[in-house]
């Protein structure tokens, strides 16, 4: 029986991709320069990033040749993947480490010149905003932590067997890459990095419904979950070449100050089809609020800003004196309010906030007063316990508001846990299908056992306390299940920490 001839680059199945990446990670475990997945996954990401770019460039080069159009590569020889990485017996050992790390080294072509990272960091786009600028930004914060060049060559050889030459393969790798991101989130969860479950992201994008032609921003984009989901949402609206160009160049914007999530976000967006992600690597809070003008505003903001952290005093000075706080989430909430477009379109936002934001007083209450008086806070979705497990057990809420304000009344919707479930867990997370009742209610609102509304007048009269319990649920705190009672205690402890931080700031101010 004759054997079927195997194609030169066979489609990489999910099983084979998983096997290749597992092999690469097993090799990395032998390198003494890497400590755990928080080191290994970034290494794997930048290596895959360069392989993906080279495959993408190769496809574009062929397309340009067929169309008889000029082609200028993003990365020039001998720094392309095909020049230094594609040959299994290519440069290795100390020579490979020097080529990657050093400002100057012997290149694969035998000549001395800039090292790989030095070259990539020096790339500049011809008119700003093209892929060269993206690459330069990515590698500004990227470090090669592997110290054994022979092991690095083995990893490169494994990644070289992944082919980004078809949409099917990229789709498969996109799903696999998301599983890697989830592992990264699991590893980072104990260091204050709380990432939004994909289900919650998808729900927020669907109800906010961004339209092609609108600008969408996530000022704290992390690994790019909101931007990827929004890209997928907008891509369905691309029925012409011009509309696809609008999606690629004028639609999605992000901000991420930490180098590792920034790199992961770039890779995530590139894998999903955004050719030149526009992500600001600086702190989105670094600009004074009063300097934000109409040209800086956007149509839609979707985000889960970090909470529980503290910003340096120089950042706090960018905010009004009566609204300065150490709580990062409240600073981002002010930024979001300021960044929403006022005309001709009315900007709208969907924001994840901790429970403490709803009942907080002092500075928090003043921010919420502005939100109620100057914006239309039309909906608060109260999420059930454990949605963000295992990263945090702090209860969370989704705020939806727009520029059509002031608020007349706020609709509340209490998202329930599934029947026979006490909480979500890492292995049994929230599912999108669980939001189907809320999605149906969203368009035809009426009071139910899960939905109720409160007038803005009553909220303002109650010191802007937005922590309104479901009036149909008569269960008082004494009869709460133990896990809900624990969440209530944790929320109150969070607020105590916030108050102590504000007192400390006041004492330091008086001391000076």
CSV table of C-alpha atoms in Angstrom, one decimal:
chain,number,residue,atom,x,y,z
A,1,UNK,CA,0.0,0.0,0.0
A,2,UNK,CA,1.5,3.3,-1.1
A,3,UNK,CA,2.2,5.9,1.6
A,4,UNK,CA,0.5,9.3,1.3
A,5,UNK,CA,3.1,12.1,0.8
A,6,UNK,CA,3.3,14.4,3.7
A,7,UNK,CA,3.1,18.1,3.0
A,8,UNK,CA,6.2,20.2,3.6
A,9,UNK,CA,4.5,22.1,6.4
A,10,UNK,CA,1.7,19.9,7.7
A,11,UNK,CA,-1.1,21.6,9.6
A,12,UNK,CA,-0.2,21.8,13.3
A,13,UNK,CA,-3.0,20.1,15.2
A,14,UNK,CA,-3.9,21.3,18.7
A,15,UNK,CA,-2.4,18.0,20.1
A,16,UNK,CA,0.9,18.5,18.3
A,17,UNK,CA,1.0,22.2,19.3
A,18,UNK,CA,0.5,21.2,22.9
A,19,UNK,CA,3.2,18.6,22.6
A,20,UNK,CA,5.7,21.0,21.1
A,21,UNK,CA,5.1,23.7,23.7
A,22,UNK,CA,5.3,21.2,26.5
A,23,UNK,CA,8.6,19.9,25.1
A,24,UNK,CA,9.9,23.5,25.0
A,25,UNK,CA,8.9,24.2,28.6
A,26,UNK,CA,10.5,20.9,29.7
A,27,UNK,CA,13.8,22.0,28.1
A,28,UNK,CA,13.5,25.4,29.8
A,29,UNK,CA,13.2,23.7,33.2
A,30,UNK,CA,16.8,22.6,32.9
A,31,UNK,CA,18.1,26.2,32.5
A,32,UNK,CA,19.3,27.7,35.8
A,33,UNK,CA,18.4,31.2,34.7
A,34,UNK,CA,14.7,30.5,34.8
A,35,UNK,CA,12.6,30.2,37.9
A,36,UNK,CA,9.1,28.9,37.4
A,37,UNK,CA,6.4,29.7,34.8
A,38,UNK,CA,6.6,33.4,35.5
A,39,UNK,CA,10.1,33.2,33.8
A,40,UNK,CA,9.4,30.4,31.3
A,41,UNK,CA,6.2,31.7,29.7
A,42,UNK,CA,7.6,35.1,28.8
A,43,UNK,CA,10.6,33.4,27.2
A,44,UNK,CA,8.3,31.2,25.2
A,45,UNK,CA,6.2,34.2,24.2
A,46,UNK,CA,9.0,36.3,22.7
A,47,UNK,CA,10.4,33.3,20.9
A,48,UNK,CA,7.0,32.5,19.4
A,49,UNK,CA,6.5,36.2,18.7
A,50,UNK,CA,9.5,36.3,16.4
A,51,UNK,CA,8.6,33.0,14.6
A,52,UNK,CA,5.0,34.3,14.1
A,53,UNK,CA,6.3,37.6,12.6
A,54,UNK,CA,8.6,35.8,10.2
A,55,UNK,CA,5.9,33.6,8.9
A,56,UNK,CA,3.6,36.6,8.6
A,57,UNK,CA,6.3,38.5,6.7
A,58,UNK,CA,6.9,35.5,4.4
A,59,UNK,CA,3.2,35.4,3.5
A,60,UNK,CA,3.1,39.1,2.8
A,61,UNK,CA,6.2,38.9,0.7
A,62,UNK,CA,4.6,36.2,-1.5
A,63,UNK,CA,1.4,38.3,-1.8
A,64,UNK,CA,3.4,41.4,-2.8
A,65,UNK,CA,5.3,39.4,-5.4
A,66,UNK,CA,2.1,38.0,-7.0
A,67,UNK,CA,0.7,41.5,-7.1
A,68,UNK,CA,4.0,42.8,-8.5
A,69,UNK,CA,4.2,45.3,-5.6
A,70,UNK,CA,7.3,46.4,-3.7
A,71,UNK,CA,7.9,44.8,-0.3
A,72,UNK,CA,9.9,46.0,2.5
A,73,UNK,CA,10.4,43.6,5.4
A,74,UNK,CA,9.8,44.7,8.9
A,75,UNK,CA,12.9,42.9,10.2
A,76,UNK,CA,15.9,43.0,7.9
A,77,UNK,CA,18.6,40.4,7.3
A,78,UNK,CA,20.3,38.8,9.3
A,79,UNK,CA,17.8,39.4,12.1
A,80,UNK,CA,14.8,37.6,10.7
A,81,UNK,CA,13.9,34.3,12.2
A,82,UNK,CA,14.9,32.4,9.0
A,83,UNK,CA,18.4,33.9,9.3
A,84,UNK,CA,19.4,32.9,12.8
A,85,UNK,CA,16.8,30.4,14.1
A,86,UNK,CA,15.4,28.3,11.3
A,87,UNK,CA,18.4,26.1,10.8
A,88,UNK,CA,18.5,23.3,13.5
A,89,UNK,CA,22.3,23.4,13.4
A,90,UNK,CA,22.5,27.2,13.4
A,91,UNK,CA,24.4,29.3,15.9
A,92,UNK,CA,24.2,27.9,19.5
A,93,UNK,CA,25.9,27.9,22.9
A,94,UNK,CA,27.7,31.1,24.0
A,95,UNK,CA,27.6,32.5,20.5
A,96,UNK,CA,23.8,32.4,20.5
A,97,UNK,CA,23.4,33.9,23.9
A,98,UNK,CA,25.8,36.7,22.9
A,99,UNK,CA,23.9,37.4,19.6
A,100,UNK,CA,20.6,37.6,21.5
A,101,UNK,CA,21.8,39.6,24.6
A,102,UNK,CA,24.7,41.8,23.6
A,103,UNK,CA,24.6,45.3,22.2
A,104,UNK,CA,27.3,44.2,19.7
A,105,UNK,CA,28.0,40.6,18.6
A,106,UNK,CA,29.0,38.4,15.8
A,107,UNK,CA,25.9,38.0,13.7
A,108,UNK,CA,24.8,34.8,11.9
A,109,UNK,CA,26.3,36.2,8.6
A,110,UNK,CA,29.8,36.3,10.3
A,111,UNK,CA,29.9,40.1,10.5
A,112,UNK,CA,29.9,42.1,13.7
A,113,UNK,CA,26.9,44.3,14.4
A,114,UNK,CA,24.1,45.0,16.8
A,115,UNK,CA,22.8,42.1,18.8
A,116,UNK,CA,19.3,40.8,18.2
A,117,UNK,CA,17.5,42.6,21.0
A,118,UNK,CA,19.5,45.8,20.5
A,119,UNK,CA,18.5,45.8,16.8
A,120,UNK,CA,14.8,45.1,17.6
A,121,UNK,CA,14.7,47.8,20.2
A,122,UNK,CA,16.1,50.3,17.6
A,123,UNK,CA,13.5,49.7,15.0
A,124,UNK,CA,11.5,52.8,13.9
A,125,UNK,CA,8.5,53.0,11.7
A,126,UNK,CA,8.5,55.1,8.6
A,127,UNK,CA,5.5,57.2,9.6
A,128,UNK,CA,4.9,56.1,13.1
A,129,UNK,CA,2.5,53.5,14.3
A,130,UNK,CA,3.5,50.6,12.1
A,131,UNK,CA,4.8,47.1,13.1
A,132,UNK,CA,8.4,48.3,13.6
A,133,UNK,CA,7.3,50.6,16.4
A,134,UNK,CA,5.3,47.7,18.0
A,135,UNK,CA,8.3,45.4,17.9
A,136,UNK,CA,10.6,48.1,19.4
A,137,UNK,CA,8.1,48.7,22.2
A,138,UNK,CA,7.8,45.0,22.9
A,139,UNK,CA,11.5,44.4,23.2
A,140,UNK,CA,12.2,47.5,25.3
A,141,UNK,CA,10.8,45.5,28.3
A,142,UNK,CA,11.9,42.0,27.2
A,143,UNK,CA,14.8,40.2,28.7
A,144,UNK,CA,16.4,36.9,27.7
A,145,UNK,CA,16.7,35.0,31.1
A,146,UNK,CA,18.1,31.8,29.6
A,147,UNK,CA,21.8,31.4,30.3
A,148,UNK,CA,22.5,28.1,28.5
A,149,UNK,CA,22.8,28.7,24.8
A,150,UNK,CA,22.5,25.0,23.9
A,151,UNK,CA,19.2,24.8,25.8
A,152,UNK,CA,18.0,28.0,24.1
A,153,UNK,CA,18.8,26.4,20.7
A,154,UNK,CA,16.8,23.3,21.6
A,155,UNK,CA,13.8,25.6,22.5
A,156,UNK,CA,14.2,27.6,19.3
A,157,UNK,CA,14.2,24.3,17.3
A,158,UNK,CA,10.9,23.2,19.0
A,159,UNK,CA,9.2,26.5,18.2
A,160,UNK,CA,10.5,26.4,14.6
A,161,UNK,CA,8.1,23.4,14.1
A,162,UNK,CA,5.1,25.6,14.7
A,163,UNK,CA,3.8,27.0,11.4
A,164,UNK,CA,1.8,30.3,11.4
A,165,UNK,CA,1.1,29.9,7.7
A,166,UNK,CA,-2.7,29.4,7.7
A,167,UNK,CA,-5.7,30.9,9.4
A,168,UNK,CA,-6.6,27.4,10.8
A,169,UNK,CA,-3.3,27.1,12.5
A,170,UNK,CA,-3.3,30.6,13.9
A,171,UNK,CA,-6.8,29.9,15.2
A,172,UNK,CA,-5.6,26.7,16.8
A,173,UNK,CA,-2.6,28.4,18.3
A,174,UNK,CA,-4.8,31.3,19.5
A,175,UNK,CA,-6.8,28.9,21.7
A,176,UNK,CA,-3.7,27.2,23.0
A,177,UNK,CA,-2.1,30.6,23.7
A,178,UNK,CA,-5.1,31.6,25.7
A,179,UNK,CA,-4.5,28.5,27.9
A,180,UNK,CA,-0.9,29.7,28.4
A,181,UNK,CA,-2.2,33.1,29.4
A,182,UNK,CA,-4.5,31.5,31.9
A,183,UNK,CA,-1.5,29.6,33.4
A,184,UNK,CA,0.3,33.0,33.5
A,185,UNK,CA,-2.6,34.5,35.4
A,186,UNK,CA,-2.7,31.6,37.8
A,187,UNK,CA,1.0,32.0,38.5
A,188,UNK,CA,0.6,35.8,38.9
A,189,UNK,CA,-2.6,35.7,40.9
A,190,UNK,CA,-0.8,35.8,44.2
A,191,UNK,CA,1.0,39.1,43.3
A,192,UNK,CA,-2.0,41.2,42.9
A,193,UNK,CA,-2.7,40.5,39.2
A,194,UNK,CA,-6.4,39.7,38.9
A,195,UNK,CA,-7.5,39.0,35.3
A,196,UNK,CA,-11.0,39.1,34.0
A,197,UNK,CA,-12.6,35.7,33.1
A,198,UNK,CA,-13.2,35.5,29.3
A,199,UNK,CA,-16.9,34.9,30.0
A,200,UNK,CA,-17.3,38.2,31.8
A,201,UNK,CA,-15.3,40.0,29.1
A,202,UNK,CA,-17.6,38.6,26.4
A,203,UNK,CA,-20.7,39.6,28.3
A,204,UNK,CA,-19.5,43.2,28.8
A,205,UNK,CA,-18.5,43.5,25.1
A,206,UNK,CA,-21.9,42.1,23.9
A,207,UNK,CA,-24.0,44.5,26.0
A,208,UNK,CA,-21.9,47.5,25.3
A,209,UNK,CA,-21.9,46.6,21.6
A,210,UNK,CA,-19.0,48.6,20.0
A,211,UNK,CA,-19.6,49.5,16.4
A,212,UNK,CA,-17.1,49.7,13.6
A,213,UNK,CA,-16.0,53.4,13.3
A,214,UNK,CA,-16.0,53.9,17.1
A,215,UNK,CA,-12.8,54.0,19.1
A,216,UNK,CA,-12.5,51.5,21.9
A,217,UNK,CA,-10.0,51.8,24.8
A,218,UNK,CA,-8.9,49.6,27.6
A,219,UNK,CA,-6.5,51.8,29.7
A,220,UNK,CA,-5.4,48.8,31.9
A,221,UNK,CA,-5.5,46.1,29.3
A,222,UNK,CA,-3.3,43.5,30.9
A,223,UNK,CA,-2.9,40.6,28.4
A,224,UNK,CA,-5.5,42.2,26.1
A,225,UNK,CA,-8.6,40.2,26.9
A,226,UNK,CA,-11.1,43.1,26.3
A,227,UNK,CA,-9.3,44.2,23.1
A,228,UNK,CA,-9.2,40.7,21.7
A,229,UNK,CA,-12.9,40.1,22.4
A,230,UNK,CA,-13.8,43.5,20.9
A,231,UNK,CA,-11.7,42.8,17.8
A,232,UNK,CA,-13.7,39.6,17.3
A,233,UNK,CA,-17.0,41.5,17.8
A,234,UNK,CA,-16.0,44.2,15.3
A,235,UNK,CA,-14.6,41.8,12.8
A,236,UNK,CA,-18.1,40.5,12.1
A,237,UNK,CA,-19.0,43.9,10.8
A,238,UNK,CA,-16.2,44.0,8.2
A,239,UNK,CA,-18.0,43.5,4.9
A,240,UNK,CA,-15.6,45.7,2.8
A,241,UNK,CA,-11.9,46.2,2.5
A,242,UNK,CA,-12.3,49.7,3.7
A,243,UNK,CA,-14.1,48.6,6.9
A,244,UNK,CA,-11.4,46.1,7.6
A,245,UNK,CA,-8.8,48.9,7.3
A,246,UNK,CA,-10.8,50.9,9.8
A,247,UNK,CA,-10.7,48.0,12.2
A,248,UNK,CA,-7.0,47.5,11.7
A,249,UNK,CA,-6.0,51.2,12.1
A,250,UNK,CA,-8.6,53.3,13.9
A,251,UNK,CA,-10.5,51.2,16.3
A,252,UNK,CA,-8.6,49.6,19.2
A,253,UNK,CA,-6.4,51.2,21.8
A,254,UNK,CA,-4.9,50.0,25.1
A,255,UNK,CA,-2.5,50.9,27.9
A,256,UNK,CA,-0.4,48.6,30.0
A,257,UNK,CA,2.5,49.8,32.1
A,258,UNK,CA,4.0,46.4,33.2
A,259,UNK,CA,6.4,44.9,30.6
A,260,UNK,CA,5.3,41.3,30.9
A,261,UNK,CA,1.5,41.8,30.3
A,262,UNK,CA,2.4,44.3,27.6
A,263,UNK,CA,4.4,41.7,25.7
A,264,UNK,CA,1.6,39.1,26.2
A,265,UNK,CA,-1.1,41.5,25.0
A,266,UNK,CA,0.9,42.3,21.8
A,267,UNK,CA,1.3,38.6,21.1
A,268,UNK,CA,-2.4,37.9,21.9
A,269,UNK,CA,-3.7,40.6,19.6
A,270,UNK,CA,-1.3,39.7,16.7
A,271,UNK,CA,-2.4,36.1,16.9
A,272,UNK,CA,-6.0,37.1,16.7
A,273,UNK,CA,-5.5,39.2,13.6
A,274,UNK,CA,-4.7,42.8,14.7
A,275,UNK,CA,-1.6,43.6,12.6
A,276,UNK,CA,-0.3,46.6,14.5
A,277,UNK,CA,-1.6,46.8,18.1
A,278,UNK,CA,-1.7,50.3,19.5
A,279,UNK,CA,-0.9,49.8,23.2
A,280,UNK,CA,0.7,52.5,25.2
A,281,UNK,CA,3.5,51.0,27.4
A,282,UNK,CA,3.2,53.9,29.9
A,283,UNK,CA,1.0,54.4,33.0
A,284,UNK,CA,-2.4,55.5,31.8
A,285,UNK,CA,-2.7,57.6,34.9
A,286,UNK,CA,0.4,59.7,34.2
A,287,UNK,CA,-1.6,62.6,32.5
A,288,UNK,CA,-3.3,65.3,34.5
A,289,UNK,CA,-7.0,65.0,34.1
A,290,UNK,CA,-7.5,68.7,33.3
A,291,UNK,CA,-5.2,68.3,30.2
A,292,UNK,CA,-7.4,65.7,28.6
A,293,UNK,CA,-9.1,67.3,25.6
A,294,UNK,CA,-11.8,66.2,23.1
A,295,UNK,CA,-9.1,64.8,20.7
A,296,UNK,CA,-8.0,62.4,23.5
A,297,UNK,CA,-11.5,61.0,24.2
A,298,UNK,CA,-12.9,57.8,22.9
A,299,UNK,CA,-16.4,56.3,22.2
A,300,UNK,CA,-16.2,53.1,24.3
A,301,UNK,CA,-14.1,52.1,27.3
A,302,UNK,CA,-14.1,48.5,28.5
A,303,UNK,CA,-11.8,47.6,31.4
A,304,UNK,CA,-11.0,45.9,34.6
A,305,UNK,CA,-8.7,48.4,36.3
A,306,UNK,CA,-6.4,47.2,39.0
A,307,UNK,CA,-7.7,47.5,42.5
A,308,UNK,CA,-6.1,47.4,45.9
A,309,UNK,CA,-2.8,48.9,44.7
A,310,UNK,CA,-1.2,52.3,45.4
A,311,UNK,CA,0.2,54.9,43.1
A,312,UNK,CA,3.2,57.2,43.7
A,313,UNK,CA,2.5,60.7,45.0
A,314,UNK,CA,3.4,62.2,41.6
A,315,UNK,CA,0.5,60.3,40.0
A,316,UNK,CA,-2.0,61.6,42.6
A,317,UNK,CA,-1.2,65.2,41.7
A,318,UNK,CA,-2.8,64.6,38.3
A,319,UNK,CA,-6.2,64.4,40.0
A,320,UNK,CA,-8.4,67.1,41.7
A,321,UNK,CA,-7.3,67.7,45.3
A,322,UNK,CA,-10.6,66.6,46.8
A,323,UNK,CA,-10.5,63.3,44.7
A,324,UNK,CA,-7.0,62.1,45.4
A,325,UNK,CA,-6.8,58.6,46.8
A,326,UNK,CA,-4.4,55.7,47.2
A,327,UNK,CA,-7.0,53.3,45.7
A,328,UNK,CA,-5.9,52.7,42.1
A,329,UNK,CA,-9.5,51.6,41.0
A,330,UNK,CA,-10.9,55.0,42.0
A,331,UNK,CA,-8.2,56.8,40.0
A,332,UNK,CA,-8.9,54.8,37.0
A,333,UNK,CA,-12.7,55.4,37.4
A,334,UNK,CA,-12.0,59.1,37.2
A,335,UNK,CA,-9.8,58.7,34.2
A,336,UNK,CA,-12.5,56.7,32.4
A,337,UNK,CA,-15.1,59.3,33.1
A,338,UNK,CA,-12.8,62.0,31.7
A,339,UNK,CA,-11.9,60.0,28.6
A,340,UNK,CA,-15.4,59.4,27.4
A,341,UNK,CA,-16.4,61.4,24.3
A,342,UNK,CA,-19.0,64.1,24.9
A,343,UNK,CA,-20.0,64.9,21.3
A,344,UNK,CA,-21.1,64.3,18.6
A,345,UNK,CA,-21.3,60.7,19.8
A,346,UNK,CA,-22.0,60.0,23.5
A,347,UNK,CA,-19.3,57.8,25.0
A,348,UNK,CA,-20.1,54.7,27.1
A,349,UNK,CA,-18.2,52.4,29.4
A,350,UNK,CA,-18.3,49.0,31.1
A,351,UNK,CA,-16.0,48.8,34.2
A,352,UNK,CA,-15.3,46.0,36.7
A,353,UNK,CA,-15.1,47.4,40.3
A,354,UNK,CA,-14.7,45.8,43.7
A,355,UNK,CA,-17.6,45.9,46.2
A,356,UNK,CA,-15.8,48.5,48.2
A,357,UNK,CA,-16.3,51.0,45.5
A,358,UNK,CA,-20.1,50.7,45.8
A,359,UNK,CA,-20.3,51.5,49.5
A,360,UNK,CA,-17.1,53.6,50.0
A,361,UNK,CA,-17.4,57.1,51.5
A,362,UNK,CA,-15.1,60.1,51.6
A,363,UNK,CA,-13.2,60.5,48.3
A,364,UNK,CA,-15.0,57.5,46.9
A,365,UNK,CA,-18.4,59.1,47.6
A,366,UNK,CA,-17.4,62.3,45.9
A,367,UNK,CA,-16.3,60.4,42.8
A,368,UNK,CA,-19.7,58.6,42.7
A,369,UNK,CA,-21.5,61.8,43.2
A,370,UNK,CA,-19.9,63.1,40.0
A,371,UNK,CA,-20.7,59.8,38.3
A,372,UNK,CA,-24.4,60.2,39.2
A,373,UNK,CA,-24.7,63.9,38.4
A,374,UNK,CA,-22.7,64.1,35.2
A,375,UNK,CA,-23.1,60.6,33.7
A,376,UNK,CA,-25.9,58.2,33.2
A,377,UNK,CA,-25.1,55.2,35.5
A,378,UNK,CA,-27.8,53.1,34.0
A,379,UNK,CA,-26.8,49.5,35.1
A,380,UNK,CA,-25.0,47.7,37.9
A,381,UNK,CA,-24.6,44.0,37.5
A,382,UNK,CA,-23.8,42.3,40.8
A,383,UNK,CA,-21.6,39.2,40.2
A,384,UNK,CA,-21.9,36.1,42.3
A,385,UNK,CA,-19.2,34.8,44.6
A,386,UNK,CA,-16.1,33.3,43.2
A,387,UNK,CA,-16.3,34.7,39.6
A,388,UNK,CA,-12.6,35.8,40.0
A,389,UNK,CA,-11.5,32.7,41.8
A,390,UNK,CA,-8.8,31.7,42.5
A,391,UNK,CA,-7.2,35.2,42.3
A,392,UNK,CA,-9.5,36.9,44.8
A,393,UNK,CA,-12.7,36.3,46.8
A,394,UNK,CA,-13.6,40.0,46.9
A,395,UNK,CA,-17.1,40.4,45.5
A,396,UNK,CA,-17.1,42.4,42.2
A,397,UNK,CA,-19.6,44.4,40.2
A,398,UNK,CA,-20.0,45.6,36.6
A,399,UNK,CA,-20.8,49.3,36.2
A,400,UNK,CA,-22.3,50.5,32.9
A,401,UNK,CA,-22.6,54.3,32.2
A,402,UNK,CA,-22.6,56.8,29.4
A,403,UNK,CA,-22.5,60.5,28.6
A,404,UNK,CA,-26.3,60.8,28.3
A,405,UNK,CA,-26.6,61.7,32.0
A,406,UNK,CA,-27.4,62.8,34.6
A,407,UNK,CA,-28.6,59.6,36.1
A,408,UNK,CA,-32.3,59.3,36.7
A,409,UNK,CA,-32.3,55.8,38.1
A,410,UNK,CA,-30.0,52.9,38.4
A,411,UNK,CA,-31.0,49.4,37.3
A,412,UNK,CA,-29.5,46.6,39.4
A,413,UNK,CA,-29.3,43.0,38.2
A,414,UNK,CA,-28.2,40.2,40.5
A,415,UNK,CA,-26.4,37.5,38.5
A,416,UNK,CA,-27.1,34.2,40.3
A,417,UNK,CA,-25.0,31.2,40.8
A,418,UNK,CA,-26.1,28.1,38.9
A,419,UNK,CA,-28.5,25.8,40.8
A,420,UNK,CA,-26.8,23.5,43.3
A,421,UNK,CA,-23.6,25.5,43.2
A,422,UNK,CA,-22.3,27.4,46.3
A,423,UNK,CA,-19.4,29.2,44.4
A,424,UNK,CA,-17.2,29.1,41.4
A,425,UNK,CA,-13.8,27.5,41.4
A,426,UNK,CA,-10.7,27.4,39.3
A,427,UNK,CA,-11.8,24.1,37.7
A,428,UNK,CA,-15.5,25.1,37.5
A,429,UNK,CA,-15.5,28.8,36.3
A,430,UNK,CA,-18.5,30.9,35.2
A,431,UNK,CA,-19.9,30.0,31.8
A,432,UNK,CA,-21.3,32.4,29.2
A,433,UNK,CA,-24.6,30.6,29.0
A,434,UNK,CA,-25.3,31.6,32.5
A,435,UNK,CA,-25.7,35.2,31.4
A,436,UNK,CA,-28.5,34.4,28.9
A,437,UNK,CA,-31.3,35.6,31.3
A,438,UNK,CA,-29.4,38.9,31.9
A,439,UNK,CA,-28.9,39.4,28.2
A,440,UNK,CA,-32.6,38.9,27.5
A,441,UNK,CA,-33.5,41.2,30.4
A,442,UNK,CA,-31.0,43.9,29.1
A,443,UNK,CA,-33.2,44.8,26.1
A,444,UNK,CA,-36.6,44.6,27.8
A,445,UNK,CA,-36.1,45.8,31.3
A,446,UNK,CA,-38.6,45.2,34.1
A,447,UNK,CA,-38.4,44.4,37.8
A,448,UNK,CA,-38.0,40.7,38.6
A,449,UNK,CA,-36.7,38.6,41.4
A,450,UNK,CA,-33.2,39.4,40.1
A,451,UNK,CA,-33.7,43.0,38.8
A,452,UNK,CA,-34.7,46.2,40.6
A,453,UNK,CA,-34.1,50.0,40.2
A,454,UNK,CA,-33.3,52.8,42.5
A,455,UNK,CA,-33.7,56.5,41.9
A,456,UNK,CA,-30.6,58.6,41.7
A,457,UNK,CA,-32.2,61.0,44.1
A,458,UNK,CA,-32.3,58.4,46.8
A,459,UNK,CA,-28.7,57.3,46.1
A,460,UNK,CA,-27.5,60.9,46.4
A,461,UNK,CA,-29.4,61.4,49.6
A,462,UNK,CA,-27.7,58.3,51.1
A,463,UNK,CA,-24.1,59.6,50.6
A,464,UNK,CA,-23.9,57.9,47.2
A,465,UNK,CA,-24.0,54.4,48.6
A,466,UNK,CA,-24.5,52.2,45.6
A,467,UNK,CA,-24.4,49.0,47.6
A,468,UNK,CA,-28.1,48.3,47.4
A,469,UNK,CA,-29.2,44.8,48.2
A,470,UNK,CA,-31.9,42.9,46.3
A,471,UNK,CA,-35.2,43.9,48.0
A,472,UNK,CA,-36.7,40.6,47.0
A,473,UNK,CA,-34.0,38.8,48.9
A,474,UNK,CA,-34.9,39.1,52.6
A,475,UNK,CA,-32.0,37.0,53.8
A,476,UNK,CA,-30.1,39.1,56.4
A,477,UNK,CA,-26.4,38.8,57.2
A,478,UNK,CA,-26.9,36.6,60.2
A,479,UNK,CA,-28.3,33.9,58.0
A,480,UNK,CA,-25.9,34.1,55.2
A,481,UNK,CA,-24.0,30.9,54.1
A,482,UNK,CA,-20.5,30.8,55.6
A,483,UNK,CA,-18.7,31.5,52.3
A,484,UNK,CA,-20.9,34.6,51.7
A,485,UNK,CA,-20.4,35.8,55.3
A,486,UNK,CA,-16.6,35.4,54.8
A,487,UNK,CA,-16.8,37.5,51.6
A,488,UNK,CA,-18.7,40.2,53.5
A,489,UNK,CA,-16.0,40.3,56.2
A,490,UNK,CA,-13.3,40.4,53.5
A,491,UNK,CA,-15.0,43.4,51.8
A,492,UNK,CA,-15.3,45.3,55.1
A,493,UNK,CA,-11.6,44.5,55.8
A,494,UNK,CA,-10.7,45.9,52.4
A,495,UNK,CA,-12.5,49.1,53.3
A,496,UNK,CA,-10.8,49.4,56.6
A,497,UNK,CA,-7.4,49.1,54.8
A,498,UNK,CA,-8.5,51.9,52.4
A,499,UNK,CA,-9.5,54.2,55.3
A,500,UNK,CA,-6.2,53.5,57.2
A,501,UNK,CA,-4.3,54.4,54.0
A,502,UNK,CA,-6.2,57.7,53.8
A,503,UNK,CA,-5.5,58.4,57.4
A,504,UNK,CA,-1.8,57.7,56.9
A,505,UNK,CA,-1.7,60.1,54.0
A,506,UNK,CA,-3.4,62.8,56.1
A,507,UNK,CA,-0.9,62.3,58.9
A,508,UNK,CA,2.1,62.4,56.5
A,509,UNK,CA,0.7,65.6,55.0
A,510,UNK,CA,0.4,67.2,58.5
A,511,UNK,CA,3.9,66.1,59.3
A,512,UNK,CA,5.3,68.0,56.4
